[in-house]
Amino acid sequence: MAFSLMRSKQLNLFLVALSFFTRIPVPSWVDYGEGNLNRASRYFGVVGLVIGLLSASVFYISQFLLPIGAAIIISMIVSVLLTGGFHEDGLADTADGFGGGWTVEDKLRIMKDSRIGTYGALALVLVLGLKWQLLAGLGQLSPELVCSSIIIAHTLSRVVASSMIFSDQYVQDIDVSKVKPLANEQQKNDLLILLLSGLLVLFWLSPWVIITLLVSLISVRFWLSFVFKRQIGGYTGDTLGATQQISEITCYIILLAMGLS
């Protein structure tokens, strides 16, 4: 009975995480009660795994019918549709805020603005273009490497971004009435489960690839954390989205450079 109750509770937390990060429908009985979003952060990496699996599957099917480059773009479109551009929006808002604001208040105000500016547009074009080129490079090696890279990158990038909730300070928006729901607290157990979920996609890689990937992601994480603290004093939902996008790109760079050897 106790095990069944615990399993049901964990399933509920996973579905909360899934509904928060994606447009995938979840059952109506899901409990979004107070504190559940914070506890659901333990499954943000698993949500990334789901998105990666779906995007990789679309690519794998598409590459039988279309050129590799076109199949990659289709898989990228699918990932954006699955998330509603959640992380891409955070990247654009962060670039606009950091690029156009002088004070912390200005930066937070710009980041909250739904309109996209020059810095945000440039960030999106450059990151999406680089993502496509890196995956195309992996596609020249083999379609299977593209699938593996998509799954790994979507999972690990969300683990990296979500881990900031545990260590960094959440920056409260000035206009509290317009603050979007966000996980802003994380317990040690939540962090441990989050990190373990990232290890699931690494077990079959060679030790050197694993070490290089982890060292690179940890370095990017702490560099971004330093930048966010200097710019606004901590993290927001937008900066977590930017972290996910930059971490995803980092994964593709390392995996292409090492050829998943």
mmCIF file of C-alpha atoms in Angstrom:
data_model
loop_
_atom_site.group_PDB
_atom_site.id
_atom_site.type_symbol
_atom_site.label_atom_id
_atom_site.label_comp_id
_atom_site.label_asym_id
_atom_site.label_seq_id
_atom_site.Cartn_x
_atom_site.Cartn_y
_atom_site.Cartn_z
ATOM 1 C CA MET A 1 0.000 0.000 0.000
ATOM 2 C CA ALA A 2 2.783 2.408 0.962
ATOM 3 C CA PHE A 3 4.740 1.551 -2.214
ATOM 4 C CA SER A 4 1.654 2.062 -4.356
ATOM 5 C CA LEU A 5 1.044 5.452 -2.738
ATOM 6 C CA MET A 6 4.660 6.525 -3.272
ATOM 7 C CA ARG A 7 4.563 5.383 -6.903
ATOM 8 C CA SER A 8 1.361 7.348 -7.467
ATOM 9 C CA LYS A 9 2.907 10.439 -5.884
ATOM 10 C CA GLN A 10 6.030 10.190 -8.068
ATOM 11 C CA LEU A 11 3.899 9.731 -11.178
ATOM 12 C CA ASN A 12 1.979 12.862 -10.237
ATOM 13 C CA LEU A 13 5.220 14.840 -9.848
ATOM 14 C CA PHE A 14 6.450 13.623 -13.229
ATOM 15 C CA LEU A 15 3.172 14.650 -14.893
ATOM 16 C CA VAL A 16 3.391 18.074 -13.228
ATOM 17 C CA ALA A 17 6.879 18.461 -14.710
ATOM 18 C CA LEU A 18 5.661 17.242 -18.101
ATOM 19 C CA SER A 19 2.752 19.685 -18.171
ATOM 20 C CA PHE A 20 4.982 22.576 -17.082
ATOM 21 C CA PHE A 21 7.671 22.066 -19.729
ATOM 22 C CA THR A 22 5.663 20.690 -22.651
ATOM 23 C CA ARG A 23 2.370 20.941 -24.510
ATOM 24 C CA ILE A 24 1.809 17.204 -24.075
ATOM 25 C CA PRO A 25 -1.655 16.618 -22.524
ATOM 26 C CA VAL A 26 -1.740 15.117 -19.031
ATOM 27 C CA PRO A 27 -4.693 13.559 -17.124
ATOM 28 C CA SER A 28 -7.149 15.897 -15.425
ATOM 29 C CA TRP A 29 -6.544 14.260 -12.047
ATOM 30 C CA VAL A 30 -2.968 15.629 -11.795
ATOM 31 C CA ASP A 31 -2.514 17.553 -8.547
ATOM 32 C CA TYR A 32 -0.814 20.920 -9.025
ATOM 33 C CA GLY A 33 -0.976 21.708 -5.317
ATOM 34 C CA GLU A 34 1.400 24.033 -3.529
ATOM 35 C CA GLY A 35 4.966 22.787 -3.559
ATOM 36 C CA ASN A 36 4.429 20.148 -6.250
ATOM 37 C CA LEU A 37 6.127 22.194 -8.963
ATOM 38 C CA ASN A 38 9.216 22.605 -6.794
ATOM 39 C CA ARG A 39 9.339 18.883 -6.045
ATOM 40 C CA ALA A 40 8.647 18.072 -9.701
ATOM 41 C CA SER A 41 12.001 19.659 -10.611
ATOM 42 C CA ARG A 42 13.530 16.243 -9.878
ATOM 43 C CA TYR A 43 11.949 15.020 -13.128
ATOM 44 C CA PHE A 44 12.895 17.906 -15.411
ATOM 45 C CA GLY A 45 15.700 15.783 -16.855
ATOM 46 C CA VAL A 46 13.273 12.928 -17.529
ATOM 47 C CA VAL A 47 11.028 15.378 -19.376
ATOM 48 C CA GLY A 48 14.064 16.268 -21.486
ATOM 49 C CA LEU A 49 14.529 12.571 -22.182
ATOM 50 C CA VAL A 50 10.923 12.320 -23.392
ATOM 51 C CA ILE A 51 11.343 15.353 -25.676
ATOM 52 C CA GLY A 52 14.645 13.977 -26.964
ATOM 53 C CA LEU A 53 13.174 10.562 -27.712
ATOM 54 C CA LEU A 54 10.227 12.042 -29.611
ATOM 55 C CA SER A 55 12.404 14.490 -31.580
ATOM 56 C CA ALA A 56 14.964 11.794 -32.393
ATOM 57 C CA SER A 57 12.220 9.423 -33.537
ATOM 58 C CA VAL A 58 10.824 12.058 -35.906
ATOM 59 C CA PHE A 59 14.307 12.675 -37.304
ATOM 60 C CA TYR A 60 15.022 8.973 -37.784
ATOM 61 C CA ILE A 61 11.798 8.426 -39.733
ATOM 62 C CA SER A 62 12.180 11.637 -41.745
ATOM 63 C CA GLN A 63 15.745 10.912 -42.872
ATOM 64 C CA PHE A 64 14.506 7.912 -44.860
ATOM 65 C CA LEU A 65 12.344 10.238 -46.955
ATOM 66 C CA LEU A 66 14.243 13.542 -46.947
ATOM 67 C CA PRO A 67 17.828 14.856 -46.969
ATOM 68 C CA ILE A 68 19.543 14.782 -43.571
ATOM 69 C CA GLY A 69 19.453 18.583 -43.258
ATOM 70 C CA ALA A 70 15.710 18.748 -43.831
ATOM 71 C CA ALA A 71 15.073 15.876 -41.418
ATOM 72 C CA ILE A 72 17.064 17.718 -38.733
ATOM 73 C CA ILE A 73 15.026 20.899 -39.201
ATOM 74 C CA ILE A 74 11.805 18.900 -38.925
ATOM 75 C CA SER A 75 12.998 17.337 -35.660
ATOM 76 C CA MET A 76 13.900 20.813 -34.368
ATOM 77 C CA ILE A 77 10.414 22.051 -35.277
ATOM 78 C CA VAL A 78 8.908 19.111 -33.413
ATOM 79 C CA SER A 79 10.929 19.888 -30.279
ATOM 80 C CA VAL A 80 9.751 23.513 -30.410
ATOM 81 C CA LEU A 81 6.138 22.419 -30.868
ATOM 82 C CA LEU A 82 6.439 20.008 -27.950
ATOM 83 C CA THR A 83 7.710 22.725 -25.603
ATOM 84 C CA GLY A 84 5.950 25.722 -27.114
ATOM 85 C CA GLY A 85 9.353 27.361 -27.615
ATOM 86 C CA PHE A 86 9.628 27.603 -23.820
ATOM 87 C CA HIS A 87 13.427 27.604 -23.639
ATOM 88 C CA GLU A 88 13.975 29.522 -26.859
ATOM 89 C CA ASP A 89 11.776 32.275 -25.458
ATOM 90 C CA GLY A 90 13.939 32.358 -22.325
ATOM 91 C CA LEU A 91 17.091 32.637 -24.431
ATOM 92 C CA ALA A 92 15.681 35.553 -26.428
ATOM 93 C CA ASP A 93 14.412 37.374 -23.330
ATOM 94 C CA THR A 94 17.741 36.917 -21.545
ATOM 95 C CA ALA A 95 19.699 38.235 -24.538
ATOM 96 C CA ASP A 96 17.395 41.260 -24.811
ATOM 97 C CA GLY A 97 17.554 41.995 -21.084
ATOM 98 C CA PHE A 98 21.306 41.621 -20.684
ATOM 99 C CA GLY A 99 22.039 43.382 -23.968
ATOM 100 C CA GLY A 100 19.638 46.296 -23.604
ATOM 101 C CA GLY A 101 19.390 46.962 -19.879
ATOM 102 C CA TRP A 102 21.740 49.012 -17.713
ATOM 103 C CA THR A 103 20.325 48.374 -14.248
ATOM 104 C CA VAL A 104 18.907 45.199 -12.728
ATOM 105 C CA GLU A 105 15.430 46.723 -12.843
ATOM 106 C CA ASP A 106 15.817 47.585 -16.530
ATOM 107 C CA LYS A 107 17.029 44.095 -17.371
ATOM 108 C CA LEU A 108 14.161 42.392 -15.541
ATOM 109 C CA ARG A 109 11.652 44.749 -17.143
ATOM 110 C CA ILE A 110 12.987 44.038 -20.642
ATOM 111 C CA MET A 111 13.081 40.285 -19.996
ATOM 112 C CA LYS A 112 9.408 40.404 -18.985
ATOM 113 C CA ASP A 113 8.417 42.218 -22.192
ATOM 114 C CA SER A 114 6.720 39.824 -24.635
ATOM 115 C CA ARG A 115 8.200 41.661 -27.618
ATOM 116 C CA ILE A 116 11.489 40.441 -29.064
ATOM 117 C CA GLY A 117 14.370 42.839 -29.638
ATOM 118 C CA THR A 118 17.527 42.858 -31.732
ATOM 119 C CA TYR A 119 19.625 40.959 -29.198
ATOM 120 C CA GLY A 120 16.968 38.301 -28.751
ATOM 121 C CA ALA A 121 16.487 37.847 -32.495
ATOM 122 C CA LEU A 122 20.240 37.545 -33.041
ATOM 123 C CA ALA A 123 20.559 35.010 -30.228
ATOM 124 C CA LEU A 124 17.779 32.845 -31.667
ATOM 125 C CA VAL A 125 19.103 32.946 -35.232
ATOM 126 C CA LEU A 126 22.673 32.180 -34.191
ATOM 127 C CA VAL A 127 21.815 29.413 -31.718
ATOM 128 C CA LEU A 128 19.266 27.668 -33.948
ATOM 129 C CA GLY A 129 21.580 27.965 -36.948
ATOM 130 C CA LEU A 130 24.506 26.555 -34.992
ATOM 131 C CA LYS A 131 22.326 23.753 -33.633
ATOM 132 C CA TRP A 132 21.298 22.769 -37.164
ATOM 133 C CA GLN A 133 24.879 22.819 -38.458
ATOM 134 C CA LEU A 134 26.214 20.742 -35.562
ATOM 135 C CA LEU A 135 23.506 18.120 -36.000
ATOM 136 C CA ALA A 136 24.132 18.131 -39.754
ATOM 137 C CA GLY A 137 27.792 17.431 -39.005
ATOM 138 C CA LEU A 138 26.792 14.494 -36.837
ATOM 139 C CA GLY A 139 24.478 13.361 -39.640
ATOM 140 C CA GLN A 140 27.476 13.048 -41.950
ATOM 141 C CA LEU A 141 28.844 10.442 -39.563
ATOM 142 C CA SER A 142 25.584 8.514 -39.199
ATOM 143 C CA PRO A 143 21.845 9.086 -38.561
ATOM 144 C CA GLU A 144 22.135 7.031 -35.381
ATOM 145 C CA LEU A 145 24.619 9.539 -33.967
ATOM 146 C CA VAL A 146 22.135 12.346 -34.572
ATOM 147 C CA CYS A 147 19.454 10.425 -32.673
ATOM 148 C CA SER A 148 21.804 9.669 -29.780
ATOM 149 C CA SER A 149 23.010 13.263 -29.620
ATOM 150 C CA ILE A 150 19.482 14.685 -29.594
ATOM 151 C CA ILE A 151 18.469 12.405 -26.721
ATOM 152 C CA ILE A 152 21.633 13.115 -24.715
ATOM 153 C CA ALA A 153 21.542 16.881 -25.277
ATOM 154 C CA HIS A 154 17.861 17.362 -24.460
ATOM 155 C CA THR A 155 18.251 15.383 -21.235
ATOM 156 C CA LEU A 156 21.539 16.779 -19.927
ATOM 157 C CA SER A 157 20.762 20.391 -20.839
ATOM 158 C CA ARG A 158 17.647 20.318 -18.660
ATOM 159 C CA VAL A 159 19.554 18.682 -15.824
ATOM 160 C CA VAL A 160 22.168 21.465 -15.989
ATOM 161 C CA ALA A 161 19.568 24.243 -16.078
ATOM 162 C CA SER A 162 17.415 22.753 -13.317
ATOM 163 C CA SER A 163 20.390 22.207 -11.005
ATOM 164 C CA MET A 164 20.731 25.987 -10.707
ATOM 165 C CA ILE A 165 17.517 26.005 -8.697
ATOM 166 C CA PHE A 166 19.364 24.198 -5.898
ATOM 167 C CA SER A 167 22.461 26.386 -5.693
ATOM 168 C CA ASP A 168 21.533 29.844 -6.972
ATOM 169 C CA GLN A 169 19.324 32.674 -5.773
ATOM 170 C CA TYR A 170 15.946 33.143 -7.403
ATOM 171 C CA VAL A 171 15.410 36.756 -8.511
ATOM 172 C CA GLN A 172 11.850 37.871 -7.841
ATOM 173 C CA ASP A 173 10.280 40.017 -10.542
ATOM 174 C CA ILE A 174 9.341 43.520 -9.421
ATOM 175 C CA ASP A 175 5.749 43.077 -10.655
ATOM 176 C CA VAL A 176 4.768 40.000 -8.655
ATOM 177 C CA SER A 177 1.310 39.903 -10.240
ATOM 178 C CA LYS A 178 2.846 39.058 -13.612
ATOM 179 C CA VAL A 179 5.303 36.419 -12.427
ATOM 180 C CA LYS A 180 4.916 33.082 -14.234
ATOM 181 C CA PRO A 181 4.856 29.860 -12.195
ATOM 182 C CA LEU A 182 8.406 28.651 -11.614
ATOM 183 C CA ALA A 183 10.167 26.032 -9.537
ATOM 184 C CA ASN A 184 12.375 28.098 -7.239
ATOM 185 C CA GLU A 185 13.246 25.662 -4.473
ATOM 186 C CA GLN A 186 14.976 22.299 -4.638
ATOM 187 C CA GLN A 187 15.771 19.797 -1.909
ATOM 188 C CA LYS A 188 18.827 17.518 -1.859
ATOM 189 C CA ASN A 189 16.716 14.482 -2.778
ATOM 190 C CA ASP A 190 15.267 16.352 -5.749
ATOM 191 C CA LEU A 191 18.761 17.301 -6.928
ATOM 192 C CA LEU A 192 20.027 13.731 -6.520
ATOM 193 C CA ILE A 193 17.190 12.261 -8.602
ATOM 194 C CA LEU A 194 17.707 15.006 -11.194
ATOM 195 C CA LEU A 195 21.429 14.198 -11.512
ATOM 196 C CA LEU A 196 20.793 10.446 -11.668
ATOM 197 C CA SER A 197 18.357 10.956 -14.535
ATOM 198 C CA GLY A 198 21.170 12.587 -16.490
ATOM 199 C CA LEU A 199 23.419 9.582 -15.982
ATOM 200 C CA LEU A 200 20.854 7.349 -17.699
ATOM 201 C CA VAL A 201 21.852 8.676 -21.132
ATOM 202 C CA LEU A 202 25.604 8.370 -20.541
ATOM 203 C CA PHE A 203 26.125 4.737 -19.591
ATOM 204 C CA TRP A 204 26.958 3.496 -23.121
ATOM 205 C CA LEU A 205 29.414 6.274 -24.048
ATOM 206 C CA SER A 206 33.171 5.824 -23.766
ATOM 207 C CA PRO A 207 34.765 7.107 -20.526
ATOM 208 C CA TRP A 208 36.616 9.929 -22.321
ATOM 209 C CA VAL A 209 33.459 11.219 -23.951
ATOM 210 C CA ILE A 210 31.610 11.105 -20.619
ATOM 211 C CA ILE A 211 34.398 12.947 -18.792
ATOM 212 C CA THR A 212 34.756 15.594 -21.509
ATOM 213 C CA LEU A 213 31.009 16.105 -21.709
ATOM 214 C CA LEU A 214 30.558 16.425 -17.953
ATOM 215 C CA VAL A 215 33.552 18.739 -17.470
ATOM 216 C CA SER A 216 32.335 20.959 -20.312
ATOM 217 C CA LEU A 217 28.760 21.146 -19.011
ATOM 218 C CA ILE A 218 29.866 21.814 -15.438
ATOM 219 C CA SER A 219 32.164 24.592 -16.692
ATOM 220 C CA VAL A 220 29.347 26.142 -18.750
ATOM 221 C CA ARG A 221 26.984 25.874 -15.787
ATOM 222 C CA PHE A 222 29.276 27.719 -13.389
ATOM 223 C CA TRP A 223 30.214 30.328 -15.997
ATOM 224 C CA LEU A 224 26.551 31.071 -16.701
ATOM 225 C CA SER A 225 25.788 31.128 -12.985
ATOM 226 C CA PHE A 226 28.565 33.714 -12.544
ATOM 227 C CA VAL A 227 27.216 35.812 -15.431
ATOM 228 C CA PHE A 228 23.648 35.712 -14.113
ATOM 229 C CA LYS A 229 24.754 36.746 -10.619
ATOM 230 C CA ARG A 230 26.704 39.688 -12.001
ATOM 231 C CA GLN A 231 23.892 40.757 -14.300
ATOM 232 C CA ILE A 232 20.788 40.380 -12.103
ATOM 233 C CA GLY A 233 21.878 38.737 -8.839
ATOM 234 C CA GLY A 234 20.690 35.208 -9.598
ATOM 235 C CA TYR A 235 18.422 33.258 -11.910
ATOM 236 C CA THR A 236 14.967 33.670 -13.396
ATOM 237 C CA GLY A 237 12.867 31.374 -15.550
ATOM 238 C CA ASP A 238 14.282 33.104 -18.619
ATOM 239 C CA THR A 239 17.899 32.524 -17.639
ATOM 240 C CA LEU A 240 17.151 28.854 -16.968
ATOM 241 C CA GLY A 241 15.773 28.655 -20.504
ATOM 242 C CA ALA A 242 18.924 30.300 -21.836
ATOM 243 C CA THR A 243 21.026 27.823 -19.836
ATOM 244 C CA GLN A 244 19.161 24.916 -21.383
ATOM 245 C CA GLN A 245 19.760 26.190 -24.916
ATOM 246 C CA ILE A 246 23.455 26.920 -24.355
ATOM 247 C CA SER A 247 23.965 23.563 -22.618
ATOM 248 C CA GLU A 248 22.247 21.757 -25.493
ATOM 249 C CA ILE A 249 24.605 23.446 -27.966
ATOM 250 C CA THR A 250 27.565 22.494 -25.756
ATOM 251 C CA CYS A 251 26.526 18.853 -25.894
ATOM 252 C CA TYR A 252 26.387 18.890 -29.690
ATOM 253 C CA ILE A 253 29.800 20.557 -29.943
ATOM 254 C CA ILE A 254 31.479 17.991 -27.698
ATOM 255 C CA LEU A 255 29.720 14.999 -29.246
ATOM 256 C CA LEU A 256 30.598 16.119 -32.767
ATOM 257 C CA ALA A 257 34.193 16.954 -31.856
ATOM 258 C CA MET A 258 34.684 13.536 -30.303
ATOM 259 C CA GLY A 259 32.486 11.675 -32.773
ATOM 260 C CA LEU A 260 30.827 9.789 -29.900
ATOM 261 C CA SER A 261 33.910 7.553 -29.910
#
